[in-house]
mmCIF file of C-alpha atoms in Angstrom:
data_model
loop_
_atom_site.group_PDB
_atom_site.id
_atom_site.type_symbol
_atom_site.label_atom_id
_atom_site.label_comp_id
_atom_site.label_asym_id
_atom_site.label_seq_id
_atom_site.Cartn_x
_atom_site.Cartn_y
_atom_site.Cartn_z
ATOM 1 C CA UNK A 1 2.362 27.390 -22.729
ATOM 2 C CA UNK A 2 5.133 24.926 -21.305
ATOM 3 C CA UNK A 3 8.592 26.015 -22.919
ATOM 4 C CA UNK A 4 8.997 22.997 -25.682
ATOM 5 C CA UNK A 5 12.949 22.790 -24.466
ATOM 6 C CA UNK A 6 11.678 21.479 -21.045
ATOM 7 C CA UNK A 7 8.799 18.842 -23.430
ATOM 8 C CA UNK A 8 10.072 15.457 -23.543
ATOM 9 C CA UNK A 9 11.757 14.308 -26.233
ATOM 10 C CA UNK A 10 9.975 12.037 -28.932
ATOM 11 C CA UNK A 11 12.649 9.089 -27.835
ATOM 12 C CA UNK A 12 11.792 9.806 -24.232
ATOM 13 C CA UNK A 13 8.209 9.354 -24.626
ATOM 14 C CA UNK A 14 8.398 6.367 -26.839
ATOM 15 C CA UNK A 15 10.532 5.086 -23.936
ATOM 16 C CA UNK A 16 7.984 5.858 -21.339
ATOM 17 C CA UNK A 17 5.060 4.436 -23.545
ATOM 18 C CA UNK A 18 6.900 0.916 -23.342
ATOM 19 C CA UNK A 19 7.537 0.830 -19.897
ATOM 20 C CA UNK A 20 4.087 2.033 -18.965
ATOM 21 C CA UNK A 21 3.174 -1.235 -21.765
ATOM 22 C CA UNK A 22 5.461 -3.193 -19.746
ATOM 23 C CA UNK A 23 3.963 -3.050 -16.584
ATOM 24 C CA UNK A 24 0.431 -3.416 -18.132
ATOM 25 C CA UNK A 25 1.151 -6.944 -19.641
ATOM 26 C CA UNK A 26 3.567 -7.522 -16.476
ATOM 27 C CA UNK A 27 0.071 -7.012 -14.202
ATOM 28 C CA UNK A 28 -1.786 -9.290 -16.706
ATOM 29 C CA UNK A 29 0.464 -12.209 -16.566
ATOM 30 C CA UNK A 30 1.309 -11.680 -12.926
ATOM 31 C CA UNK A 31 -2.443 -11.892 -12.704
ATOM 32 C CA UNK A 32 -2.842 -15.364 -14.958
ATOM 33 C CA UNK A 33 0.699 -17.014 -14.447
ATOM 34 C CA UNK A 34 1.583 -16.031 -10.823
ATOM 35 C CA UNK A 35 4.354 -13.781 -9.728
ATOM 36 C CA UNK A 36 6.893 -17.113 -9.635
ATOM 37 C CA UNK A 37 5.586 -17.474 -13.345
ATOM 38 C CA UNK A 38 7.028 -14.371 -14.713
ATOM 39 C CA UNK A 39 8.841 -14.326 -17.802
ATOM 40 C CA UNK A 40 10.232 -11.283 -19.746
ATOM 41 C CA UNK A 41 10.226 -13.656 -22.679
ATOM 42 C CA UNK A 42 6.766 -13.557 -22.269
ATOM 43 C CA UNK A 43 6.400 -10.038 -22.022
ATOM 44 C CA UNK A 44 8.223 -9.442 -24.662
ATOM 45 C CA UNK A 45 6.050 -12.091 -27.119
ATOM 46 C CA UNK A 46 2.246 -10.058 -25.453
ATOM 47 C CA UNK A 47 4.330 -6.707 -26.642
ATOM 48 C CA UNK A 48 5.436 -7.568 -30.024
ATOM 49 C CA UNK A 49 9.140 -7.646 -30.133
ATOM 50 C CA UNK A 50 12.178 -9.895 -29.294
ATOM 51 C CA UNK A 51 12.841 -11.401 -26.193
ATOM 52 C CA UNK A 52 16.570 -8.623 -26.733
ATOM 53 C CA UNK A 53 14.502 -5.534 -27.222
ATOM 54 C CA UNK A 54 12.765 -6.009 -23.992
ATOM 55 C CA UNK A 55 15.965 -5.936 -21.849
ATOM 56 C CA UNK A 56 17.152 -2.573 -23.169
ATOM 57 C CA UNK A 57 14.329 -1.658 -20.878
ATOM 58 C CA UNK A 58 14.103 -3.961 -17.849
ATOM 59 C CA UNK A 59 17.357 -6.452 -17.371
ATOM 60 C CA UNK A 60 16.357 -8.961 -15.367
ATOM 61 C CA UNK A 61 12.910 -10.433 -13.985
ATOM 62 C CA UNK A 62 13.306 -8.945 -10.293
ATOM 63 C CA UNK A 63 13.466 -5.587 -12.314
ATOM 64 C CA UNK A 64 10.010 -5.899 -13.393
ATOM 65 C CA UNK A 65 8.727 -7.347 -10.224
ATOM 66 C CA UNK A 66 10.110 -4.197 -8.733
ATOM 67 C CA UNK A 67 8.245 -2.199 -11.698
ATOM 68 C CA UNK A 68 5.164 -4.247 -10.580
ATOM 69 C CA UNK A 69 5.393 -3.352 -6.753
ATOM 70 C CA UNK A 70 5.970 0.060 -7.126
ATOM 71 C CA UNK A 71 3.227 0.503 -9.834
ATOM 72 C CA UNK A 72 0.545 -1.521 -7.452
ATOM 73 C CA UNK A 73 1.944 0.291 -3.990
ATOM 74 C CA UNK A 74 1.084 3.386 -6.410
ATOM 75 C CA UNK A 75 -1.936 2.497 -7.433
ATOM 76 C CA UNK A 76 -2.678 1.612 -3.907
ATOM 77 C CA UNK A 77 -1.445 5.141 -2.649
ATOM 78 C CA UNK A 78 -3.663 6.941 -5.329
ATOM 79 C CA UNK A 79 -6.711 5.133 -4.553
ATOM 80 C CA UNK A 80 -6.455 6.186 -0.814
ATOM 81 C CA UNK A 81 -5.871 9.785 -1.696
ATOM 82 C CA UNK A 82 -8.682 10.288 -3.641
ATOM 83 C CA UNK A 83 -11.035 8.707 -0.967
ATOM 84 C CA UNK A 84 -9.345 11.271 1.260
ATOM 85 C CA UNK A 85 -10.395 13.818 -1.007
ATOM 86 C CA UNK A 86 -13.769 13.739 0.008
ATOM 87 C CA UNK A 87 -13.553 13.834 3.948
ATOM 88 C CA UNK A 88 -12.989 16.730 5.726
ATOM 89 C CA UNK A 89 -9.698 17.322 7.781
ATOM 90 C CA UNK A 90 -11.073 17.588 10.859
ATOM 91 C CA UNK A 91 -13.339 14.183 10.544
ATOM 92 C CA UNK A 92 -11.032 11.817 12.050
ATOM 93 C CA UNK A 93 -13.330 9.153 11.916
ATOM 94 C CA UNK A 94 -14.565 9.272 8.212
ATOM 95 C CA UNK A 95 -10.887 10.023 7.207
ATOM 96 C CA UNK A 96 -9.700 6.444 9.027
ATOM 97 C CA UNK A 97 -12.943 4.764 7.254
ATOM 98 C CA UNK A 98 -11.942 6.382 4.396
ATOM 99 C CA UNK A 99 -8.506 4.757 4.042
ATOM 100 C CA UNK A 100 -9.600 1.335 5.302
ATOM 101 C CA UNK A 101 -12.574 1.117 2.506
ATOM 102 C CA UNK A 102 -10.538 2.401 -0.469
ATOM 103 C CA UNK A 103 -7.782 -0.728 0.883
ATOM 104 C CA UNK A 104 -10.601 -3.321 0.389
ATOM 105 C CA UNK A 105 -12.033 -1.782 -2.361
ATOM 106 C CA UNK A 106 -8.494 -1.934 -4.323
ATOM 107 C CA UNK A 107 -7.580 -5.201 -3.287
ATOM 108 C CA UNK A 108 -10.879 -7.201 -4.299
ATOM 109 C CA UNK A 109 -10.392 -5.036 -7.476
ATOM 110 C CA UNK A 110 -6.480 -5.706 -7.907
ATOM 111 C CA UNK A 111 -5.906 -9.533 -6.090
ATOM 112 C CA UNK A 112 -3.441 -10.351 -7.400
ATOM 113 C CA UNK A 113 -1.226 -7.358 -7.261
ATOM 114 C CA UNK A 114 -2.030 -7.204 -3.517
ATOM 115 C CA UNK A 115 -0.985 -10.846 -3.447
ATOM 116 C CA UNK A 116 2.240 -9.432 -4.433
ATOM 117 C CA UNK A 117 2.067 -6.951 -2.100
ATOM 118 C CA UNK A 118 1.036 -8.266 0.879
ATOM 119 C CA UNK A 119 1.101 -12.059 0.087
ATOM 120 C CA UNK A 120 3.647 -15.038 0.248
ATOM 121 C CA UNK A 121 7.038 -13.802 -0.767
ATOM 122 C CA UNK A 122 8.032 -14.143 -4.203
ATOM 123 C CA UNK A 123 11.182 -17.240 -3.936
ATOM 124 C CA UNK A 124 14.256 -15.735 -4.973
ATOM 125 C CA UNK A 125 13.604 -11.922 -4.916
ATOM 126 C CA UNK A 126 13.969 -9.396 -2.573
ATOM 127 C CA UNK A 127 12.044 -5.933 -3.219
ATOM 128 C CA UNK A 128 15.221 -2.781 -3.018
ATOM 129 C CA UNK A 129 14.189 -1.052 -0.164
ATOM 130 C CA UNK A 130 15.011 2.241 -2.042
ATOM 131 C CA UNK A 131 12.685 2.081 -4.213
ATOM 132 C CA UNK A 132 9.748 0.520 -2.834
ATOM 133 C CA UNK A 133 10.295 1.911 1.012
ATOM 134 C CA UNK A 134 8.224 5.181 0.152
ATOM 135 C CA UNK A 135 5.322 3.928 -2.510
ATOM 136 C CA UNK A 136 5.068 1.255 0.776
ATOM 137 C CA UNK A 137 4.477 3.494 3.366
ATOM 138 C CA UNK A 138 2.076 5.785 1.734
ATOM 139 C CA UNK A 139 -1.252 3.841 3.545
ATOM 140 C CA UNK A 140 0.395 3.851 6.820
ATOM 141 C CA UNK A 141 1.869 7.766 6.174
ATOM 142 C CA UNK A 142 -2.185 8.188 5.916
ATOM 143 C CA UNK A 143 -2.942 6.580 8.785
ATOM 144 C CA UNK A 144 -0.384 7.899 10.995
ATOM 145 C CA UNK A 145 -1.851 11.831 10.112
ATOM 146 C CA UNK A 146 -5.558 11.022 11.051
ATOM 147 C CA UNK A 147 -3.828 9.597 14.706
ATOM 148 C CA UNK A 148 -1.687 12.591 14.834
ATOM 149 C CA UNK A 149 -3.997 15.411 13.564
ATOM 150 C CA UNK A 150 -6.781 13.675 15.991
ATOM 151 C CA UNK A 151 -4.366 13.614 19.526
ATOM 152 C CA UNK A 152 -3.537 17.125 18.307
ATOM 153 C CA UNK A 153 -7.120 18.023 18.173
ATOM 154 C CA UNK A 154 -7.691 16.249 21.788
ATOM 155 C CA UNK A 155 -10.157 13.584 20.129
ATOM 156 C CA UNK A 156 -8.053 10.717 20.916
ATOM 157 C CA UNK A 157 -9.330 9.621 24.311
ATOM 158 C CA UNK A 158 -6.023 7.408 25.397
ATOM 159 C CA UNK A 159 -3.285 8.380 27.982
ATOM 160 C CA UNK A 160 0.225 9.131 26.895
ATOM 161 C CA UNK A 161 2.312 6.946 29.462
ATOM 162 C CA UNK A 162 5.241 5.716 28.426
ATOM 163 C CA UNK A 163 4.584 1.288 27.966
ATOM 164 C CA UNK A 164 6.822 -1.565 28.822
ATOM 165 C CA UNK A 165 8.986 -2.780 28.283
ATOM 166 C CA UNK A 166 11.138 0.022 28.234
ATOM 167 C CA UNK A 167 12.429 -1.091 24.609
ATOM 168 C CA UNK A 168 9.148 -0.889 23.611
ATOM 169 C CA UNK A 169 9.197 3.026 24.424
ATOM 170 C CA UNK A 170 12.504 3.214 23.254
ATOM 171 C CA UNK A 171 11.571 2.254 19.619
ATOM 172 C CA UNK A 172 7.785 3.737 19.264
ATOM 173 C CA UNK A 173 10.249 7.156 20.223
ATOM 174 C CA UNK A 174 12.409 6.280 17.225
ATOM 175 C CA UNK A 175 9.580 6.497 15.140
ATOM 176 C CA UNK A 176 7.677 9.428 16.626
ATOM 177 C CA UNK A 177 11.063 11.039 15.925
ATOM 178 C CA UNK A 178 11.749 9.891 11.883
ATOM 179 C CA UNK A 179 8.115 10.905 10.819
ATOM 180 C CA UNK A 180 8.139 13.986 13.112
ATOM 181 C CA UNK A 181 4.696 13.775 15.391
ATOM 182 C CA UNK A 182 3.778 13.929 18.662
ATOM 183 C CA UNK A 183 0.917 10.968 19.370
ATOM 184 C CA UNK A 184 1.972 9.351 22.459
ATOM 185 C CA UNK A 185 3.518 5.724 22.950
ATOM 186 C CA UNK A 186 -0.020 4.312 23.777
ATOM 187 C CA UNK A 187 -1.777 5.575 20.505
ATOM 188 C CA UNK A 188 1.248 4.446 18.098
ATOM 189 C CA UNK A 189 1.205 1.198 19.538
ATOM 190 C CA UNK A 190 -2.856 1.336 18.985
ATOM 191 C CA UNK A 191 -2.165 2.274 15.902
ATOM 192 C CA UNK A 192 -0.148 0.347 14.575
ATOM 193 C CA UNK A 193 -2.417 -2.850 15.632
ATOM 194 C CA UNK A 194 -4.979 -0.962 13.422
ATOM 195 C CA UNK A 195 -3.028 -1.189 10.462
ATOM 196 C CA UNK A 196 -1.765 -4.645 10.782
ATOM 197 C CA UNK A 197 -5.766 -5.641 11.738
ATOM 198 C CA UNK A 198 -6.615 -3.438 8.789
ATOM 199 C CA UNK A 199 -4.838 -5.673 6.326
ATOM 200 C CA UNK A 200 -5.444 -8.667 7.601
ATOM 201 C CA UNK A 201 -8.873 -7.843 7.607
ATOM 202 C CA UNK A 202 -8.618 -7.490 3.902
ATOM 203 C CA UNK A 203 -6.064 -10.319 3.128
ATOM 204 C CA UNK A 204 -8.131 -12.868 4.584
ATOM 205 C CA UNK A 205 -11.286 -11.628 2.545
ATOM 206 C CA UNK A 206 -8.867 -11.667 -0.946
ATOM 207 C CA UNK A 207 -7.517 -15.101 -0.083
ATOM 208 C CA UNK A 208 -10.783 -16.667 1.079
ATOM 209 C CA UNK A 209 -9.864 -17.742 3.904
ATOM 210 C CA UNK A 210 -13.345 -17.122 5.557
ATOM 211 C CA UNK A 211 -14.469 -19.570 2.978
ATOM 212 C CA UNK A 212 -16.467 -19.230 0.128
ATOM 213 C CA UNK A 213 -20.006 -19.746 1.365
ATOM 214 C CA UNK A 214 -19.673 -18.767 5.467
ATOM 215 C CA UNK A 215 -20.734 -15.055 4.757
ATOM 216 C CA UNK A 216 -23.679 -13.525 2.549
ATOM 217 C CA UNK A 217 -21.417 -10.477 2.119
ATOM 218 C CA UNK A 218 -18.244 -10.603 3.647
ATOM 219 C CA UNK A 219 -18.271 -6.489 3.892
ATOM 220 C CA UNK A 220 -20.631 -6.858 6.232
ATOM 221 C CA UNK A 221 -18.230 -8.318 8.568
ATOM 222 C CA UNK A 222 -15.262 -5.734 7.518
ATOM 223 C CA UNK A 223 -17.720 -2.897 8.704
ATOM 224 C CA UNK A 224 -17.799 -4.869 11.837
ATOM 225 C CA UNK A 225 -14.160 -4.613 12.321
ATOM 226 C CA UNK A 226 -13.403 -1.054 10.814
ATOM 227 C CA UNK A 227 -15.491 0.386 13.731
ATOM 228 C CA UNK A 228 -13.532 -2.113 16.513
ATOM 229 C CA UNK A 229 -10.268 -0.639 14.580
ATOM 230 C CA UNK A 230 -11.483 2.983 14.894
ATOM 231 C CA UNK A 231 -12.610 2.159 18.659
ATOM 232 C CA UNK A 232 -9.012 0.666 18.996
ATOM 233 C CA UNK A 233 -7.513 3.963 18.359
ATOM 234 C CA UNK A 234 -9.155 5.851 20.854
ATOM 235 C CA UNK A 235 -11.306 7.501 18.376
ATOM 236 C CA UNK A 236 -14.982 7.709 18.986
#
């Protein structure tokens, strides 16, 4: 039985309980008015209180758009994982399918929170690389372990020559270095053409722009591509 000294306090969980009702009506007018469009006024009238009591919790309207990214990269993030839960490790392929489906599947659920996402910035606001770098990078961090755990499992059928230009090398060894693998120059650069492809697979689909009546079932076509993506990386 948790010790009730380390339980949060009855103030603490009120405060959590509003923020968590914050972000709710934030993703239902961000959904309605538009990212541009929000208004902690308006937040504050869907929640019941004055505009004042709303800023002793978020101060400005960048704060909640940063409460909004971080709560859809989550979101995001969570939804991946538990498609991930039911592959097996060692199937590389499924895992990679895996992620890509769960994407789609959150975006067409969740538009526009992946319009804020992945979409036209929002004017005037900048997302604080602090707190949005790691939520961000959690589909990619995915990614980047099926490549990995699949060179390191000799199912990657690429070479592992350095590329050109030599920059080129020179950063794709930066990275190998900050997230601490071994997949060679050829398969990162691969693989990162996957993920780009991946998402613009899907933005195109949430932002029509295959147009409304050119495909019976535009999934169809993103099956297509996931297995030209999965080809991409070497992966059979």
């Amino acid at each position: 039985m948790p010790d009730s000294a380390s339980l949060p306090s009855p103030r603490a969980r009120a405060r959590a309980r509003t923020m968590r009702d914050i972000v709710r009506i934030g993703r239902q007018h961000l959904a309605t008015e538009g990212a541009a469009a929000l208004s902690l006024r308006a937040v504050a009238r869907d929640l019941g209180v004055v505009s004042s009591a709303v800023y002793r919790y978020v101060a400005s309207r960048d704060e909640l758009l940063t409460l909004l990214v971080v709560d859809g990269y989550d979101e995001l993030g969570d939804a991946v994982d538990a498609a991930l839960e039911a592959v097996d490790r060692d199937d590389h392929v499924g895992r990679i399918v895996a992620i890509a489906r769960a994407t789609r599947a959150w975006a067409l659920t969740e538009p526009a929170t992946y319009a804020l996402l992945f979409g036209s910035p929002v004017p005037g606001y900048e997302a604080p690389a602090e707190q949005t770098t790691g939520p961000g990078t959690r589909v990619i961090g995915r990614l980047v372990e099926v490549w990995e755990d699949a060179w390191q499992a000799g199912a990657i059928s690429l070479d592992d020559a350095p590329l050109t230009p030599r920059r080129l090398s020179r950063d794709l060894a930066r990275i190998r270095k900050q997230m601490g693998i071994t997949a060679p120059d050829l398969l990162l650069a691969r693989g990162l053409f996957a993920w780009a492809a991946l998402f613009g697979c899907v933005s195109f689909e949430v932002f029509g722009q295959y147009g409304a009546d050119t495909f019976s079932d535009p999934g169809d076509l993103f099956e297509h591509h996931l297995a030209a993506l999965v080809e991409t990386v070497g992966l059979e």
